[in-house]
Amino acid sequence: MGVSNKIPLFDALSSKQRASLEKRLVSRAYHENELILDFEDQSSDVLFIVSGKVRILFRFATGREVIIADLAEGEFFGELSAIDGKGRSANVTALQKTEIAILSATDFLEITTSVPEIAEIILKTLVSRIRALDMRFSEMSVLKTNERLYVELLRLSVPRRMIPKGGKSDQRIISPPPFHHHLAARIGCRREVVSRELSSMMKQGILEKSRGGLVILEVARLEERIAEALN
């Protein structure tokens, strides 16, 4: 089985097209915390995650970092440079041992323009990412730091019932528990601010640390606070 079988984007390819694609894909393994792409790098390849997980972040000249997104198996990145030929707009780092399949910009554009189903998926992916960035921009513009933290905690969490031996159905959990500096990088603030707010939320009975992760005990209270801030 070729690596392309693990990439949903290529499901629309015929057997002949897939065989041709496999010859053009180059596989590379990355270690945990290894840099995959650097900001303003002039490469234009498109990269597909065969296994593992990566983090996309923007690093300012001051050294401050803002996490844009985490991508997992089956997803892809680097398509912007392939499309417009400009340098990379962010850093990409492996969060764990990760296998990447690399496709040149020329081959990527050829497949995109020759297979309508693939073009449609790419367009929908781009639209989804733009919407997500728009949402984050709105949050940064309208919400205070603590309110952005509420949103991010809900965004990262899943219903606790999805975790083996989970708690009440109306509770949510982030597992494994997030590092405070990672949360800070997601919402654009200092780690100390996140640590202080999380401690306050635990005293209020909204959050709880458990062996499996960080549990949101009072989901409705967080949602109410966010709604009040937006009104």
XYZ file of N, CA and C in Angstrom:
693
model
N 0.845 -1.197 0.000
C 0.000 0.000 0.000
C 0.879 1.245 0.000
N 0.652 2.173 -0.927
C 1.449 3.375 -1.013
C 1.013 4.425 -0.011
N 1.873 5.419 0.194
C 1.567 6.456 1.174
C 0.357 7.294 0.756
N 0.086 7.368 -0.535
C -1.040 8.181 -1.001
C -2.375 7.653 -0.497
N -2.436 6.389 -0.152
C -3.673 5.800 0.370
C -4.038 6.364 1.741
N -3.070 6.982 2.416
C -3.324 7.544 3.737
C -3.696 9.029 3.665
N -3.780 9.556 2.436
C -4.104 10.964 2.252
C -5.473 11.083 1.589
N -6.509 11.496 2.319
C -7.867 11.589 1.762
C -7.963 12.439 0.503
N -7.097 13.417 0.358
C -7.142 14.286 -0.814
C -7.025 13.497 -2.101
N -6.340 12.366 -2.062
C -6.080 11.596 -3.273
C -7.085 10.473 -3.528
N -8.154 10.419 -2.749
C -9.138 9.343 -2.898
C -9.799 9.356 -4.276
N -9.870 10.522 -4.895
C -10.549 10.623 -6.185
C -9.696 10.154 -7.362
N -8.435 9.845 -7.119
C -7.551 9.433 -8.204
C -7.857 8.023 -8.680
N -7.684 7.797 -9.960
C -7.819 6.451 -10.511
C -6.572 5.652 -10.151
N -6.616 4.356 -10.366
C -5.458 3.504 -10.065
C -4.231 3.958 -10.847
N -4.433 4.332 -12.102
C -3.330 4.775 -12.949
C -2.765 6.103 -12.439
N -3.641 7.023 -12.068
C -3.195 8.315 -11.554
C -2.461 8.158 -10.227
N -2.965 7.253 -9.399
C -2.336 7.031 -8.099
C -0.949 6.415 -8.271
N -0.822 5.485 -9.205
C 0.482 4.861 -9.459
C 1.496 5.905 -9.924
N 1.031 6.817 -10.776
C 1.903 7.888 -11.262
C 2.298 8.822 -10.120
N 1.345 9.116 -9.248
C 1.607 10.011 -8.118
C 2.633 9.405 -7.168
N 2.506 8.113 -6.893
C 3.415 7.449 -5.961
C 4.874 7.618 -6.389
N 5.121 7.650 -7.675
C 6.487 7.795 -8.184
C 7.032 9.197 -7.936
N 6.120 10.157 -7.756
C 6.542 11.545 -7.590
C 6.586 12.000 -6.137
N 6.008 11.226 -5.249
C 6.038 11.555 -3.825
C 7.372 11.147 -3.210
N 7.910 12.013 -2.379
C 9.162 11.728 -1.671
C 8.862 11.681 -0.179
N 9.214 10.576 0.460
C 8.930 10.421 1.888
C 10.119 10.865 2.733
N 9.785 11.466 3.877
C 10.828 11.887 4.814
C 10.293 11.790 6.228
N 11.139 11.327 7.135
C 10.755 11.187 8.541
C 11.346 12.326 9.360
N 10.573 12.799 10.318
C 11.016 13.877 11.201
C 10.893 13.420 12.650
N 11.831 13.848 13.468
C 11.789 13.528 14.891
C 10.923 14.536 15.631
N 10.550 14.203 16.837
C 9.781 15.117 17.668
C 10.530 16.436 17.852
N 9.834 17.535 17.687
C 10.359 18.897 17.824
C 11.305 19.314 16.690
N 11.388 18.510 15.642
C 12.246 18.871 14.510
C 11.520 19.859 13.593
N 12.247 20.879 13.152
C 11.684 21.874 12.260
C 11.487 21.285 10.866
N 10.298 21.439 10.315
C 9.979 20.931 8.983
C 10.073 22.054 7.951
N 9.438 23.166 8.253
C 9.502 24.355 7.399
C 9.780 25.565 8.267
N 10.540 26.515 7.724
C 10.837 27.733 8.467
C 10.175 28.931 7.791
N 9.887 29.931 8.582
C 9.257 31.153 8.084
C 10.118 31.798 6.993
N 9.475 32.159 5.888
C 10.098 32.807 4.742
C 11.042 31.892 3.958
N 11.038 30.602 4.265
C 11.781 29.645 3.443
C 11.229 29.710 2.010
N 12.107 29.595 1.035
C 11.696 29.798 -0.357
C 11.278 28.512 -1.079
N 11.176 27.409 -0.378
C 10.715 26.172 -1.007
C 9.230 26.291 -1.341
N 8.755 25.454 -2.255
C 7.347 25.548 -2.671
C 6.649 24.184 -2.708
N 7.266 23.158 -2.139
C 6.652 21.836 -2.118
C 5.410 21.838 -1.232
N 4.519 20.891 -1.505
C 3.362 20.671 -0.644
C 3.644 19.419 0.163
N 3.339 19.455 1.451
C 3.685 18.358 2.344
C 2.420 17.714 2.916
N 2.412 16.391 2.905
C 1.263 15.604 3.367
C 1.683 14.765 4.571
N 0.856 14.775 5.603
C 1.185 14.044 6.829
C 0.711 12.600 6.699
N 1.653 11.690 6.561
C 1.334 10.266 6.447
C 1.063 9.691 7.834
N 1.842 10.094 8.814
C 1.627 9.701 10.205
C 2.243 10.766 11.102
N 1.717 10.886 12.312
C 2.249 11.872 13.236
C 1.403 13.126 13.318
N 2.034 14.197 13.794
C 1.312 15.449 14.022
C 2.284 16.619 13.942
N 1.831 17.749 13.406
C 2.700 18.919 13.290
C 1.996 20.148 13.852
N 2.801 21.138 14.185
C 2.258 22.407 14.685
C 2.690 23.536 13.765
N 1.717 24.372 13.383
C 1.992 25.539 12.555
C 1.935 26.768 13.454
N 2.997 27.561 13.441
C 3.026 28.748 14.283
C 3.741 29.893 13.592
N 3.435 31.089 14.037
C 4.083 32.291 13.524
C 5.011 32.808 14.602
N 6.265 33.064 14.234
C 7.250 33.556 15.198
C 7.617 34.989 14.856
N 7.388 35.903 15.783
C 7.718 37.308 15.589
C 9.213 37.534 15.770
N 9.692 38.671 15.299
C 11.119 39.004 15.407
C 11.564 39.066 16.865
N 10.626 39.370 17.760
C 10.943 39.450 19.184
C 11.108 38.083 19.827
N 10.771 37.024 19.076
C 10.856 35.670 19.611
C 9.524 35.138 20.090
N 8.523 35.989 20.172
C 7.198 35.561 20.606
C 6.548 34.702 19.535
N 5.852 33.663 19.964
C 5.226 32.729 19.033
C 3.718 32.705 19.219
N 3.004 32.536 18.123
C 1.551 32.379 18.151
C 1.206 31.097 17.404
N 0.578 30.171 18.087
C 0.191 28.903 17.465
C -1.021 29.128 16.576
N -0.897 28.724 15.323
C -1.980 28.894 14.366
C -2.863 27.652 14.316
N -2.239 26.472 14.247
C -3.026 25.234 14.152
C -2.132 24.026 14.365
N -2.751 22.922 14.735
C -2.094 21.615 14.769
C -2.758 20.754 13.699
N -1.946 20.063 12.910
C -2.458 19.193 11.857
C -2.027 17.762 12.111
N -2.866 16.810 11.714
C -2.594 15.399 11.984
C -2.601 14.582 10.697
N -2.490 13.284 10.863
C -2.416 12.338 9.744
C -3.519 12.583 8.717
N -3.104 12.612 7.447
C -4.054 12.801 6.357
C -4.188 14.239 5.898
N -3.725 15.189 6.718
C -3.840 16.599 6.350
C -2.594 17.060 5.597
N -2.652 18.254 5.050
C -1.529 18.763 4.257
C -1.282 20.229 4.539
N -0.095 20.700 4.167
C 0.267 22.101 4.361
C 1.322 22.486 3.331
N 1.544 23.789 3.194
C 2.518 24.274 2.225
C 1.921 24.635 0.888
N 0.602 24.516 0.772
C -0.049 24.749 -0.523
C -0.023 26.216 -0.942
N 0.073 27.139 0.015
C 0.079 28.557 -0.343
C 1.303 28.912 -1.192
N 2.465 28.441 -0.774
C 3.689 28.726 -1.539
C 3.663 28.049 -2.896
N 3.030 26.880 -2.967
C 2.919 26.180 -4.252
C 2.035 26.969 -5.214
N 1.031 27.645 -4.660
C 0.082 28.385 -5.496
C 0.631 29.741 -5.930
N 1.219 30.500 -4.974
C 1.649 31.860 -5.334
C 3.161 32.033 -5.484
N 3.928 30.991 -5.167
C 5.370 31.060 -5.349
C 6.111 31.927 -4.351
N 5.444 32.381 -3.309
C 6.084 33.225 -2.304
C 6.617 32.380 -1.156
N 7.433 33.009 -0.290
C 8.042 32.301 0.822
C 7.024 31.781 1.822
N 7.474 30.893 2.669
C 6.592 30.296 3.675
C 6.106 31.355 4.649
N 4.848 31.261 5.029
C 4.240 32.269 5.896
C 4.278 31.886 7.372
N 4.790 30.690 7.698
C 4.816 30.255 9.095
C 5.862 29.157 9.281
N 6.117 28.828 10.538
C 6.982 27.709 10.876
C 6.131 26.465 11.065
N 6.683 25.312 10.702
C 6.002 24.038 10.940
C 6.982 23.108 11.640
N 6.563 22.554 12.781
C 7.415 21.683 13.586
C 6.688 20.389 13.899
N 7.421 19.284 13.902
C 6.837 17.988 14.239
C 6.582 17.925 15.747
N 5.369 17.568 16.137
C 5.035 17.439 17.553
C 5.412 16.067 18.092
N 5.609 15.128 17.192
C 6.009 13.767 17.537
C 6.688 13.188 16.314
N 7.117 11.950 16.406
C 7.729 11.323 15.239
C 6.713 11.349 14.097
N 7.119 11.921 12.970
C 6.174 12.191 11.886
C 6.753 11.801 10.537
N 5.918 11.162 9.715
C 6.314 10.848 8.348
C 5.584 11.791 7.398
N 6.347 12.397 6.507
C 5.814 13.366 5.563
C 6.028 12.876 4.135
N 5.009 13.033 3.288
C 5.146 12.778 1.855
C 5.200 14.131 1.168
N 6.237 14.345 0.364
C 6.482 15.651 -0.249
C 6.194 15.597 -1.743
N 5.442 16.575 -2.211
C 5.092 16.667 -3.627
C 5.514 18.043 -4.138
N 6.174 18.089 -5.284
C 6.628 19.364 -5.824
C 5.434 20.243 -6.181
N 5.667 21.545 -6.209
C 4.599 22.490 -6.564
C 4.069 22.213 -7.957
N 4.968 21.887 -8.868
C 4.556 21.615 -10.248
C 3.597 20.433 -10.313
N 3.933 19.348 -9.626
C 3.073 18.160 -9.638
C 1.763 18.425 -8.901
N 1.838 19.185 -7.821
C 0.633 19.524 -7.063
C -0.345 20.318 -7.925
N 0.153 21.311 -8.618
C -0.713 22.145 -9.463
C -1.263 21.351 -10.641
N -0.461 20.429 -11.156
C -0.921 19.598 -12.273
C -2.101 18.722 -11.852
N -1.982 18.092 -10.692
C -3.063 17.245 -10.191
C -4.297 18.084 -9.870
N -4.067 19.244 -9.268
C -5.176 20.119 -8.888
C -5.989 20.578 -10.094
N -5.297 20.924 -11.166
C -5.987 21.427 -12.350
C -6.569 20.326 -13.229
N -6.110 19.092 -13.049
C -6.589 17.999 -13.901
C -7.656 17.134 -13.242
N -7.779 17.227 -11.917
C -8.776 16.414 -11.195
C -9.700 17.357 -10.423
N -10.893 17.640 -10.954
C -11.822 18.588 -10.315
C -12.144 18.259 -8.862
N -12.246 16.967 -8.550
C -12.586 16.579 -7.175
C -11.500 17.044 -6.190
N -10.249 16.955 -6.605
C -9.151 17.394 -5.753
C -9.161 18.915 -5.621
N -9.404 19.608 -6.724
C -9.477 21.066 -6.685
C -10.569 21.525 -5.715
N -11.697 20.831 -5.726
C -12.801 21.196 -4.835
C -12.407 21.014 -3.374
N -11.731 19.912 -3.059
C -11.311 19.658 -1.680
C -10.323 20.722 -1.216
N -9.377 21.079 -2.085
C -8.390 22.093 -1.737
C -9.066 23.433 -1.486
N -10.023 23.800 -2.339
C -10.743 25.052 -2.150
C -11.495 25.060 -0.825
N -12.162 23.965 -0.505
C -12.906 23.879 0.746
C -11.965 23.927 1.950
N -10.789 23.309 1.817
C -9.801 23.336 2.890
C -9.313 24.759 3.126
N -9.013 25.458 2.037
C -8.558 26.843 2.155
C -9.629 27.722 2.786
N -10.870 27.543 2.350
C -11.971 28.325 2.914
C -12.115 28.049 4.409
N -12.010 26.782 4.791
C -12.121 26.410 6.196
C -11.027 27.074 7.027
N -9.817 27.097 6.495
C -8.707 27.711 7.221
C -8.855 29.218 7.315
N -9.367 29.823 6.258
C -9.605 31.268 6.286
C -10.669 31.610 7.316
N -11.730 30.816 7.356
C -12.785 31.050 8.344
C -12.234 30.943 9.769
N -11.372 29.938 9.996
C -10.788 29.743 11.325
C -9.915 30.933 11.708
N -9.128 31.437 10.761
C -8.284 32.600 11.022
C -9.139 33.843 11.260
N -10.221 33.984 10.509
C -11.139 35.110 10.712
C -11.722 35.075 12.122
N -12.079 33.876 12.554
C -12.647 33.727 13.882
C -11.632 34.129 14.957
N -10.386 33.679 14.785
C -9.355 34.013 15.766
C -9.069 35.518 15.754
N -9.062 36.110 14.572
C -8.840 37.555 14.489
C -9.952 38.302 15.222
N -11.171 37.846 15.039
C -12.303 38.480 15.715
C -12.172 38.344 17.229
N -11.762 37.161 17.673
C -11.586 36.926 19.109
C -10.511 37.842 19.682
N -9.393 37.989 18.949
C -8.303 38.846 19.412
C -8.743 40.306 19.470
N -9.643 40.685 18.575
C -10.082 42.074 18.493
C -11.157 42.419 19.523
N -12.012 41.459 19.844
C -13.197 41.737 20.665
C -13.066 41.254 22.107
N -12.465 40.091 22.300
C -12.450 39.473 23.625
C -11.224 39.841 24.448
N -11.405 39.897 25.739
C -10.287 40.099 26.661
C -9.499 38.791 26.771
N -8.331 38.868 27.379
C -7.461 37.692 27.463
C -8.145 36.503 28.132
N -8.797 36.731 29.266
C -9.444 35.619 29.964
C -10.579 35.029 29.142
N -11.268 35.881 28.388
C -12.367 35.397 27.554
C -11.844 34.585 26.369
N -10.702 34.989 25.818
C -10.081 34.203 24.744
C -9.642 32.842 25.277
N -9.218 32.818 26.525
C -8.829 31.543 27.133
C -10.036 30.626 27.269
N -11.189 31.169 27.659
C -12.407 30.358 27.761
C -12.718 29.708 26.402
N -12.652 30.518 25.347
C -12.951 30.021 24.002
C -11.982 28.919 23.614
N -10.702 29.130 23.895
C -9.693 28.152 23.495
C -9.832 26.843 24.259
N -10.164 26.920 25.521
C -10.367 25.703 26.309
C -11.526 24.881 25.745
N -12.613 25.559 25.388
C -13.749 24.852 24.793
C -13.374 24.282 23.428
N -12.591 25.034 22.664
C -12.194 24.601 21.325
C -11.307 23.344 21.386
N -10.443 23.269 22.373
C -9.507 22.145 22.485
C -10.125 20.912 23.145
N -11.246 21.105 23.820
C -11.826 20.018 24.610
C -12.778 19.143 23.805
N -13.021 17.959 24.353
C -14.001 17.023 23.788
C -14.925 16.592 24.922
N -16.153 16.113 24.601
C -17.031 15.615 25.657
C -16.328 14.545 26.486
N -16.456 14.638 27.793
C -15.735 13.708 28.674
C -16.200 12.272 28.487
N -17.403 12.088 28.009
C -17.916 10.725 27.805
C -17.135 9.992 26.725
N -16.383 10.746 25.897
C -15.586 10.118 24.845
C -14.325 9.483 25.403
N -13.962 9.818 26.652
C -12.782 9.269 27.303
C -13.200 8.062 28.142
N -12.474 6.930 28.038
C -12.812 5.757 28.861
C -12.918 6.135 30.333
N -13.959 5.654 30.986
C -14.227 5.936 32.391
C -14.378 7.442 32.628
N -14.976 8.121 31.658
C -15.155 9.571 31.754
C -16.224 9.940 32.770
N -16.425 11.246 32.957
C -17.372 11.735 33.938
C -18.727 12.028 33.342
N -19.362 13.067 33.848
C -20.706 13.416 33.409
C -20.711 13.794 31.935
N -21.849 13.565 31.303
C -21.956 13.794 29.866
C -21.840 15.271 29.495
N -22.151 16.181 30.449
C -22.097 17.602 30.133
C -20.734 18.219 30.434
N -19.784 17.404 30.864
C -18.435 17.893 31.122
C -17.563 17.681 29.884
N -16.478 18.475 29.792
C -15.545 18.346 28.686
C -14.133 18.200 29.238
N -13.242 17.631 28.417
C -11.884 17.370 28.885
C -10.873 17.664 27.781
N -9.724 18.159 28.185
C -8.593 18.344 27.283
C -7.546 17.334 27.712
N -7.303 16.364 26.868
C -6.391 15.281 27.227
C -5.402 15.019 26.094
N -4.089 15.032 26.399
C -3.470 15.331 27.692
C -3.638 16.796 28.053
N -3.446 17.139 29.336
C -3.626 18.533 29.752
C -2.653 19.448 29.018
N -3.096 20.614 28.571
C -2.230 21.506 27.796
C -1.197 22.216 28.663
N -0.017 22.449 28.110
C 0.984 23.246 28.796
C 0.523 24.701 28.802
N 0.812 25.389 29.873
C 0.360 26.772 30.000
C 0.970 27.672 28.926
N 2.228 27.439 28.581
C 2.852 28.292 27.574
C 2.281 28.032 26.186
N 1.763 26.812 25.961
C 1.109 26.531 24.682
C -0.236 27.258 24.603
N -0.970 27.252 25.696
C -2.234 27.987 25.715
C -1.984 29.478 25.505
N -0.939 29.978 26.137
C -0.600 31.395 25.982
C -0.279 31.719 24.527
N 0.438 30.806 23.861
C 0.799 31.026 22.454
C -0.423 30.962 21.549
N -1.445 30.266 21.962
C -2.662 30.165 21.150
C -3.514 31.427 21.234
N -3.475 32.102 22.374
C -4.369 33.249 22.549
C -3.621 34.577 22.589
N -2.295 34.542 22.410
C -1.526 35.773 22.322
C -1.328 36.498 23.635
N -0.831 35.776 24.660
C -0.548 36.422 25.937
C 0.639 35.728 26.604
N 0.957 36.137 27.819
C 2.072 35.538 28.553
C 1.600 34.322 29.338
N 2.524 33.392 29.573
C 2.201 32.166 30.304
C 1.667 32.472 31.695
N 2.237 33.474 32.358
C 1.816 33.802 33.711
C 0.346 34.189 33.773
N -0.123 34.837 32.722
C -1.537 35.250 32.670
C -2.434 34.010 32.613
N -2.046 33.039 31.793
C -2.813 31.802 31.673
C -2.808 31.045 32.994
N -1.643 30.922 33.615
C -1.532 30.189 34.880
C -2.417 30.808 35.952
N -2.419 32.118 36.023
C -3.234 32.819 37.020
C -4.726 32.616 36.783
N -5.139 32.687 35.510
C -6.562 32.531 35.203
C -7.032 31.094 35.422
N -6.215 30.120 35.054
C -6.585 28.713 35.271
C -6.728 28.424 36.759
N -5.820 28.973 37.557
C -5.894 28.788 39.008
C -7.190 29.378 39.560
N -7.567 30.547 39.056
C -8.811 31.188 39.490
C -10.019 30.345 39.110
N -10.006 29.772 37.909
C -11.127 28.959 37.445
C -11.255 27.681 38.258
N -10.138 27.148 38.725
C -10.187 25.948 39.569
C -10.780 26.270 40.932
N -10.432 27.438 41.472
C -10.983 27.850 42.761
C -12.489 28.074 42.665
N -12.944 28.499 41.482
C -14.373 28.736 41.264
C -15.145 27.455 40.961
N -14.426 26.341 40.816
C -15.085 25.078 40.530
C -15.445 24.885 39.067
N -14.856 25.687 38.190
C -15.129 25.571 36.760
C -14.232 24.521 36.125
N -12.987 24.452 36.595
C -12.001 23.505 36.070
C -11.538 22.554 37.158
N -11.006 21.435 36.703
C -10.459 20.452 37.631
C -9.348 19.679 36.926
N -8.250 19.500 37.606
C -7.183 18.665 37.061
C -7.475 17.215 37.404
N -7.352 16.349 36.425
C -7.532 14.931 36.677
C -6.336 14.192 36.112
N -6.268 12.928 36.372
C -5.153 12.135 35.871
C -5.146 12.107 34.346
N -6.333 12.190 33.752
C -6.421 12.094 32.302
C -6.317 13.405 31.557
N -6.451 14.532 32.283
C -6.382 15.795 31.577
C -6.952 16.943 32.392
N -7.291 17.995 31.704
C -7.898 19.166 32.315
C -9.397 19.118 32.031
N -10.199 19.042 33.082
C -11.641 18.842 32.946
C -12.383 20.165 33.125
N -13.278 20.460 32.187
C -14.170 21.617 32.318
C -15.444 21.103 32.980
N -15.622 21.452 34.247
C -16.760 20.955 35.011
C -18.033 21.746 34.708
N -17.866 23.038 34.467
C -19.013 23.927 34.264
C -18.946 24.547 32.866
N -19.296 23.764 31.872
C -19.242 24.219 30.483
C -20.186 25.395 30.266
N -21.374 25.302 30.820
C -22.384 26.348 30.628
C -21.906 27.693 31.150
N -21.177 27.692 32.266
C -20.695 28.953 32.843
C -19.698 29.637 31.912
N -18.836 28.834 31.282
C -17.886 29.411 30.321
C -18.618 29.962 29.105
N -19.585 29.200 28.610
C -20.352 29.645 27.442
C -21.119 30.926 27.748
N -21.640 31.040 28.956
C -22.372 32.245 29.355
C -21.445 33.454 29.399
N -20.256 33.267 29.912
C -19.283 34.372 29.999
C -18.882 34.841 28.613
N -18.696 33.906 27.711
C -18.325 34.265 26.333
C -19.481 35.014 25.673
N -20.696 34.511 25.869
C -21.869 35.149 25.269
C -22.042 36.572 25.783
N -21.824 36.781 27.074
C -21.940 38.118 27.663
C -20.902 39.067 27.071
N -19.693 38.549 26.837
C -18.632 39.385 26.274
C -18.914 39.802 24.851
N -19.637 38.966 24.134
C -19.925 39.233 22.720
C -21.164 40.101 22.534
N -21.957 40.252 23.582
C -23.175 41.062 23.488
C -22.898 42.536 23.764
